[in-house]
mmCIF file of C-alpha atoms and ligand atoms in Angstrom:
data_model
loop_
_atom_site.group_PDB
_atom_site.id
_atom_site.type_symbol
_atom_site.label_atom_id
_atom_site.label_comp_id
_atom_site.label_asym_id
_atom_site.label_seq_id
_atom_site.Cartn_x
_atom_site.Cartn_y
_atom_site.Cartn_z
ATOM 1 C CA UNK A 1 -13.704 -31.459 -7.038
ATOM 2 C CA UNK A 2 -11.450 -30.262 -4.252
ATOM 3 C CA UNK A 3 -10.937 -26.889 -2.658
ATOM 4 C CA UNK A 4 -8.186 -24.338 -3.096
ATOM 5 C CA UNK A 5 -7.874 -22.024 -0.086
ATOM 6 C CA UNK A 6 -6.036 -18.757 -0.634
ATOM 7 C CA UNK A 7 -4.424 -18.214 2.760
ATOM 8 C CA UNK A 8 -3.002 -14.879 3.911
ATOM 9 C CA UNK A 9 0.132 -15.221 6.060
ATOM 10 C CA UNK A 10 2.195 -12.718 8.109
ATOM 11 C CA UNK A 11 4.148 -9.847 6.500
ATOM 12 C CA UNK A 12 6.850 -10.099 9.153
ATOM 13 C CA UNK A 13 5.562 -10.827 12.633
ATOM 14 C CA UNK A 14 4.742 -14.543 12.662
ATOM 15 C CA UNK A 15 1.991 -13.988 15.229
ATOM 16 C CA UNK A 16 -0.100 -12.218 12.577
ATOM 17 C CA UNK A 17 -2.018 -15.244 11.384
ATOM 18 C CA UNK A 18 -5.671 -16.028 11.863
ATOM 19 C CA UNK A 19 -7.064 -19.093 13.611
ATOM 20 C CA UNK A 20 -8.844 -19.997 10.382
ATOM 21 C CA UNK A 21 -5.603 -19.729 8.393
ATOM 22 C CA UNK A 22 -3.895 -22.125 10.820
ATOM 23 C CA UNK A 23 -6.793 -24.583 10.708
ATOM 24 C CA UNK A 24 -6.853 -24.448 6.900
ATOM 25 C CA UNK A 25 -3.113 -25.121 6.685
ATOM 26 C CA UNK A 26 -3.483 -28.021 9.156
ATOM 27 C CA UNK A 27 -6.326 -29.548 7.126
ATOM 28 C CA UNK A 28 -4.681 -29.122 3.692
ATOM 29 C CA UNK A 29 -3.362 -32.141 1.775
ATOM 30 C CA UNK A 30 -0.586 -29.946 0.355
ATOM 31 C CA UNK A 31 0.486 -26.304 0.426
ATOM 32 C CA UNK A 32 1.476 -24.346 -2.675
ATOM 33 C CA UNK A 33 4.079 -21.721 -1.799
ATOM 34 C CA UNK A 34 6.707 -19.389 -3.302
ATOM 35 C CA UNK A 35 9.904 -20.000 -1.329
ATOM 36 C CA UNK A 36 9.721 -23.295 0.562
ATOM 37 C CA UNK A 37 12.216 -21.992 3.166
ATOM 38 C CA UNK A 38 9.989 -19.032 4.046
ATOM 39 C CA UNK A 39 6.864 -21.183 4.340
ATOM 40 C CA UNK A 40 8.706 -23.922 6.277
ATOM 41 C CA UNK A 41 9.683 -21.355 8.906
ATOM 42 C CA UNK A 42 6.054 -20.332 9.404
ATOM 43 C CA UNK A 43 4.842 -23.946 9.484
ATOM 44 C CA UNK A 44 7.575 -24.940 11.967
ATOM 45 C CA UNK A 45 6.461 -22.193 14.356
ATOM 46 C CA UNK A 46 2.945 -23.680 14.401
ATOM 47 C CA UNK A 47 4.125 -27.307 14.271
ATOM 48 C CA UNK A 48 2.445 -27.978 10.934
ATOM 49 C CA UNK A 49 4.029 -30.494 8.616
ATOM 50 C CA UNK A 50 2.686 -30.750 5.046
ATOM 51 C CA UNK A 51 3.972 -31.504 1.559
ATOM 52 C CA UNK A 52 5.008 -28.215 -0.073
ATOM 53 C CA UNK A 53 4.631 -27.554 -3.797
ATOM 54 C CA UNK A 54 6.845 -24.757 -5.054
ATOM 55 C CA UNK A 55 4.862 -22.289 -7.111
ATOM 56 C CA UNK A 56 7.083 -19.306 -7.822
ATOM 57 C CA UNK A 57 7.289 -17.606 -11.229
ATOM 58 C CA UNK A 58 9.489 -20.368 -12.707
ATOM 59 C CA UNK A 59 7.491 -23.339 -11.416
ATOM 60 C CA UNK A 60 4.028 -21.886 -11.842
ATOM 61 C CA UNK A 61 2.904 -23.856 -14.890
ATOM 62 C CA UNK A 62 4.095 -27.188 -13.474
ATOM 63 C CA UNK A 63 2.622 -26.395 -10.064
ATOM 64 C CA UNK A 64 -0.718 -25.434 -11.619
ATOM 65 C CA UNK A 65 -0.882 -28.784 -13.480
ATOM 66 C CA UNK A 66 -0.208 -30.699 -10.282
ATOM 67 C CA UNK A 67 -2.709 -28.584 -8.373
ATOM 68 C CA UNK A 68 -5.398 -29.244 -10.993
ATOM 69 C CA UNK A 69 -4.771 -33.009 -10.807
ATOM 70 C CA UNK A 70 -5.057 -32.924 -7.036
ATOM 71 C CA UNK A 71 -8.214 -30.813 -7.141
ATOM 72 C CA UNK A 72 -9.711 -33.300 -9.588
ATOM 73 C CA UNK A 73 -8.998 -36.010 -7.010
ATOM 74 C CA UNK A 74 -10.998 -33.994 -4.493
ATOM 75 C CA UNK A 75 -7.983 -32.858 -2.448
ATOM 76 C CA UNK A 76 -7.735 -29.758 -0.254
ATOM 77 C CA UNK A 77 -4.988 -27.368 -1.281
ATOM 78 C CA UNK A 78 -3.788 -24.162 0.332
ATOM 79 C CA UNK A 79 -1.956 -21.399 -1.509
ATOM 80 C CA UNK A 80 0.321 -19.074 0.459
ATOM 81 C CA UNK A 81 2.885 -16.514 -0.662
ATOM 82 C CA UNK A 82 6.112 -15.425 1.032
ATOM 83 C CA UNK A 83 4.214 -12.658 2.801
ATOM 84 C CA UNK A 84 0.709 -11.296 3.089
ATOM 85 C CA UNK A 85 -2.202 -12.052 0.801
ATOM 86 C CA UNK A 86 -1.517 -14.234 -2.248
ATOM 87 C CA UNK A 87 -2.447 -12.441 -5.446
ATOM 88 C CA UNK A 88 -1.479 -8.987 -4.204
ATOM 89 C CA UNK A 89 1.663 -8.225 -6.274
ATOM 90 C CA UNK A 90 2.906 -11.809 -6.189
ATOM 91 C CA UNK A 91 2.589 -14.887 -8.455
ATOM 92 C CA UNK A 92 -0.574 -16.087 -6.655
ATOM 93 C CA UNK A 93 -2.924 -14.256 -9.004
ATOM 94 C CA UNK A 94 -1.716 -16.146 -12.061
ATOM 95 C CA UNK A 95 -2.113 -19.531 -10.385
ATOM 96 C CA UNK A 96 -5.659 -18.697 -9.335
ATOM 97 C CA UNK A 97 -6.440 -17.544 -12.885
ATOM 98 C CA UNK A 98 -5.156 -20.851 -14.295
ATOM 99 C CA UNK A 99 -7.213 -22.878 -11.839
ATOM 100 C CA UNK A 100 -10.314 -20.831 -12.607
ATOM 101 C CA UNK A 101 -9.736 -21.493 -16.284
ATOM 102 C CA UNK A 102 -8.699 -25.147 -16.286
ATOM 103 C CA UNK A 103 -10.547 -26.461 -13.220
ATOM 104 C CA UNK A 104 -13.670 -24.280 -13.209
ATOM 105 C CA UNK A 105 -15.532 -26.611 -10.852
ATOM 106 C CA UNK A 106 -12.930 -26.361 -8.081
ATOM 107 C CA UNK A 107 -14.003 -24.380 -5.046
ATOM 108 C CA UNK A 108 -11.719 -21.398 -4.443
ATOM 109 C CA UNK A 109 -12.071 -19.730 -1.065
ATOM 110 C CA UNK A 110 -10.441 -16.695 0.558
ATOM 111 C CA UNK A 111 -8.847 -16.969 3.988
ATOM 112 C CA UNK A 112 -8.183 -13.255 4.499
ATOM 113 C CA UNK A 113 -5.526 -11.744 6.702
ATOM 114 C CA UNK A 114 -2.488 -9.476 6.549
ATOM 115 C CA UNK A 115 -1.262 -7.521 3.572
ATOM 116 C CA UNK A 116 1.416 -4.834 3.437
ATOM 117 C CA UNK A 117 -1.142 -2.698 1.580
ATOM 118 C CA UNK A 118 -3.752 -2.686 4.339
ATOM 119 C CA UNK A 119 -1.111 -2.541 7.112
ATOM 120 C CA UNK A 120 0.355 0.650 5.602
ATOM 121 C CA UNK A 121 -3.067 2.220 4.992
ATOM 122 C CA UNK A 122 -4.160 1.414 8.542
ATOM 123 C CA UNK A 123 -1.429 3.614 10.020
ATOM 124 C CA UNK A 124 -1.407 6.284 7.301
ATOM 125 C CA UNK A 125 -4.467 8.220 8.516
ATOM 126 C CA UNK A 126 -5.573 9.223 5.017
ATOM 127 C CA UNK A 127 -8.182 11.987 5.190
ATOM 128 C CA UNK A 128 -10.505 10.418 2.631
ATOM 129 C CA UNK A 129 -11.112 6.727 2.137
ATOM 130 C CA UNK A 130 -10.007 6.739 -1.463
ATOM 131 C CA UNK A 131 -6.700 5.403 -2.745
ATOM 132 C CA UNK A 132 -5.206 3.732 -5.800
ATOM 133 C CA UNK A 133 -3.013 0.659 -5.470
ATOM 134 C CA UNK A 134 -0.358 0.247 -8.145
ATOM 135 C CA UNK A 135 2.030 -2.180 -6.424
ATOM 136 C CA UNK A 136 5.434 -2.321 -8.134
ATOM 137 C CA UNK A 137 6.015 0.242 -10.888
ATOM 138 C CA UNK A 138 7.591 -1.210 -14.057
ATOM 139 C CA UNK A 139 11.398 -1.030 -13.935
ATOM 140 C CA UNK A 140 12.100 0.059 -17.497
ATOM 141 C CA UNK A 141 9.460 -0.063 -20.226
ATOM 142 C CA UNK A 142 6.421 1.963 -19.227
ATOM 143 C CA UNK A 143 7.975 3.430 -16.091
ATOM 144 C CA UNK A 144 7.740 7.045 -17.203
ATOM 145 C CA UNK A 145 4.072 6.693 -18.119
ATOM 146 C CA UNK A 146 3.338 4.900 -14.841
ATOM 147 C CA UNK A 147 5.195 7.577 -12.870
ATOM 148 C CA UNK A 148 3.248 10.313 -14.657
ATOM 149 C CA UNK A 149 0.000 8.584 -13.676
ATOM 150 C CA UNK A 150 1.178 8.388 -10.066
ATOM 151 C CA UNK A 151 2.107 12.086 -9.994
ATOM 152 C CA UNK A 152 -1.148 13.142 -11.694
ATOM 153 C CA UNK A 153 -3.396 11.060 -9.443
ATOM 154 C CA UNK A 154 -6.039 13.003 -7.526
ATOM 155 C CA UNK A 155 -6.021 10.386 -4.753
ATOM 156 C CA UNK A 156 -3.123 8.831 -2.785
ATOM 157 C CA UNK A 157 -1.281 6.092 -4.679
ATOM 158 C CA UNK A 158 0.117 3.081 -2.834
ATOM 159 C CA UNK A 159 3.307 1.532 -4.232
ATOM 160 C CA UNK A 160 5.439 -1.440 -3.269
ATOM 161 C CA UNK A 161 9.193 -1.282 -3.689
ATOM 162 C CA UNK A 162 12.152 -3.516 -2.996
ATOM 163 C CA UNK A 163 15.058 -2.221 -0.866
ATOM 164 C CA UNK A 164 17.502 -1.919 -3.737
ATOM 165 C CA UNK A 165 15.104 0.180 -5.812
ATOM 166 C CA UNK A 166 13.461 2.351 -3.162
ATOM 167 C CA UNK A 167 16.286 4.880 -3.363
ATOM 168 C CA UNK A 168 15.567 5.504 -7.057
ATOM 169 C CA UNK A 169 11.820 5.703 -6.436
ATOM 170 C CA UNK A 170 12.068 8.275 -3.628
ATOM 171 C CA UNK A 171 14.473 10.385 -5.647
ATOM 172 C CA UNK A 172 12.096 10.301 -8.610
ATOM 173 C CA UNK A 173 9.282 11.429 -6.328
ATOM 174 C CA UNK A 174 11.435 14.446 -5.435
ATOM 175 C CA UNK A 175 9.401 17.270 -3.916
ATOM 176 C CA UNK A 176 6.162 15.285 -3.627
ATOM 177 C CA UNK A 177 4.787 14.468 -0.139
ATOM 178 C CA UNK A 178 5.073 10.771 0.539
ATOM 179 C CA UNK A 179 4.594 8.432 3.481
ATOM 180 C CA UNK A 180 6.914 5.479 3.773
ATOM 181 C CA UNK A 181 6.054 2.355 5.762
ATOM 182 C CA UNK A 182 9.209 0.351 6.375
ATOM 183 C CA UNK A 183 9.486 -3.128 7.885
ATOM 184 C CA UNK A 184 5.846 -3.091 9.012
ATOM 185 C CA UNK A 185 5.111 -5.471 11.916
ATOM 186 C CA UNK A 186 8.844 -6.187 12.305
ATOM 187 C CA UNK A 187 11.428 -5.104 14.874
ATOM 188 C CA UNK A 188 12.515 -1.988 12.947
ATOM 189 C CA UNK A 189 9.000 -0.953 11.871
ATOM 190 C CA UNK A 190 8.652 2.737 11.074
ATOM 191 C CA UNK A 191 6.326 5.068 9.234
ATOM 192 C CA UNK A 192 7.819 8.345 8.042
ATOM 193 C CA UNK A 193 6.318 11.257 6.195
ATOM 194 C CA UNK A 194 7.800 14.100 4.142
ATOM 195 C CA UNK A 195 8.987 15.033 0.673
ATOM 196 C CA UNK A 196 10.250 12.021 -1.309
ATOM 197 C CA UNK A 197 13.760 13.309 -1.466
ATOM 198 C CA UNK A 198 13.855 14.171 2.275
ATOM 199 C CA UNK A 199 12.605 10.709 3.209
ATOM 200 C CA UNK A 200 15.334 9.239 1.069
ATOM 201 C CA UNK A 201 18.028 11.401 2.673
ATOM 202 C CA UNK A 202 16.679 10.599 6.146
ATOM 203 C CA UNK A 203 16.756 6.840 5.492
ATOM 204 C CA UNK A 204 20.196 7.084 3.929
ATOM 205 C CA UNK A 205 21.611 9.077 6.869
ATOM 206 C CA UNK A 206 20.339 6.414 9.275
ATOM 207 C CA UNK A 207 21.620 3.574 7.085
ATOM 208 C CA UNK A 208 17.980 2.421 6.832
ATOM 209 C CA UNK A 209 17.575 1.949 3.070
ATOM 210 C CA UNK A 210 16.948 -1.733 3.667
ATOM 211 C CA UNK A 211 14.036 -3.953 4.504
ATOM 212 C CA UNK A 212 10.617 -3.845 2.877
ATOM 213 C CA UNK A 213 8.815 -0.687 1.834
ATOM 214 C CA UNK A 214 5.333 0.568 1.097
ATOM 215 C CA UNK A 215 5.333 4.085 -0.358
ATOM 216 C CA UNK A 216 2.176 6.204 -0.329
ATOM 217 C CA UNK A 217 2.344 9.106 -2.762
ATOM 218 C CA UNK A 218 0.009 11.946 -1.771
ATOM 219 C CA UNK A 219 -1.745 14.072 -4.402
ATOM 220 C CA UNK A 220 -0.096 17.403 -5.264
HETATM 221 N N1 SAM B 1 1.344 -10.336 -1.153
HETATM 222 C C1 SAM B 1 2.013 -9.340 -0.361
HETATM 223 C C2 SAM B 1 0.984 -8.470 0.371
HETATM 224 O O1 SAM B 1 -0.153 -8.898 0.527
HETATM 225 O O2 SAM B 1 1.342 -7.377 0.803
HETATM 226 C C3 SAM B 1 2.983 -8.519 -1.192
HETATM 227 C C4 SAM B 1 4.022 -9.317 -1.925
HETATM 228 S S1 SAM B 1 5.175 -8.346 -2.821
HETATM 229 C C5 SAM B 1 6.068 -9.594 -3.669
HETATM 230 C C6 SAM B 1 6.358 -7.878 -1.605
HETATM 231 C C7 SAM B 1 6.335 -6.376 -1.341
HETATM 232 O O3 SAM B 1 5.364 -6.086 -0.341
HETATM 233 C C8 SAM B 1 7.655 -5.848 -0.767
HETATM 234 O O4 SAM B 1 8.594 -5.548 -1.789
HETATM 235 C C9 SAM B 1 7.183 -4.594 -0.059
HETATM 236 O O5 SAM B 1 6.985 -3.547 -0.975
HETATM 237 C C10 SAM B 1 5.828 -5.046 0.485
HETATM 238 N N2 SAM B 1 5.975 -5.584 1.856
HETATM 239 C C11 SAM B 1 5.894 -6.875 2.233
HETATM 240 N N3 SAM B 1 6.075 -6.984 3.579
HETATM 241 C C12 SAM B 1 6.290 -5.732 4.037
HETATM 242 C C13 SAM B 1 6.551 -5.182 5.333
HETATM 243 N N4 SAM B 1 6.652 -5.952 6.405
HETATM 244 N N5 SAM B 1 6.697 -3.833 5.440
HETATM 245 C C14 SAM B 1 6.614 -3.032 4.349
HETATM 246 N N6 SAM B 1 6.373 -3.508 3.108
HETATM 247 C C15 SAM B 1 6.212 -4.820 2.942
#
């Protein structure tokens, strides 16, 4: 049986990659990825050339089958996502679950590294170590319940949000204190703090409601 390495990659700054991640990618027989263009850019920077197997939400089942065949042949596979640690709010978790189920003898190893979650927490300066990670809130069904849980939490809650939905999220958070990490590790990186609605207005005034966002909701 082969090995599947779950490789964390940068969340923006392409220098944020570990030596072990680079070695693992160089030694892999093939790399499973979400968007081949995103992964190709990273591989080109480090002069790595490997067959890529697309494994986004649509291709996941097919990719998992191929991965299982290759693992059965004793091959080395690497799984990366578009950014950060596979399995943290991206399709990686489902692929790993399938491999665990259908190729239980395959070795699955973690090659840890960046994640938007840990990057945001590292600069947040939370008073206590505790937090809850909820990732993306549901868009429609279940949103109200999820939002109630966020607002009732006794510990900070970390959320992910896409640029075209962050406006709605910050407005919903209204008067609550939130910290917003935007474009972490990138050129326009910033970390702002204030009431949800004020953060929204501030971003809007500066035409900065774009990029990638981590939102930390502080307890009332
Ligand atoms: N697996 C990734 C990780 O380990 O963080 C997360 C993947 S999830 C599909 C993408 C979300 O992560 C974005 O919508 C955003 O909320 C957050 N994110 C990714 N890169 C970021 C960055 N550079 N700055 C702020 N948030 C980021």
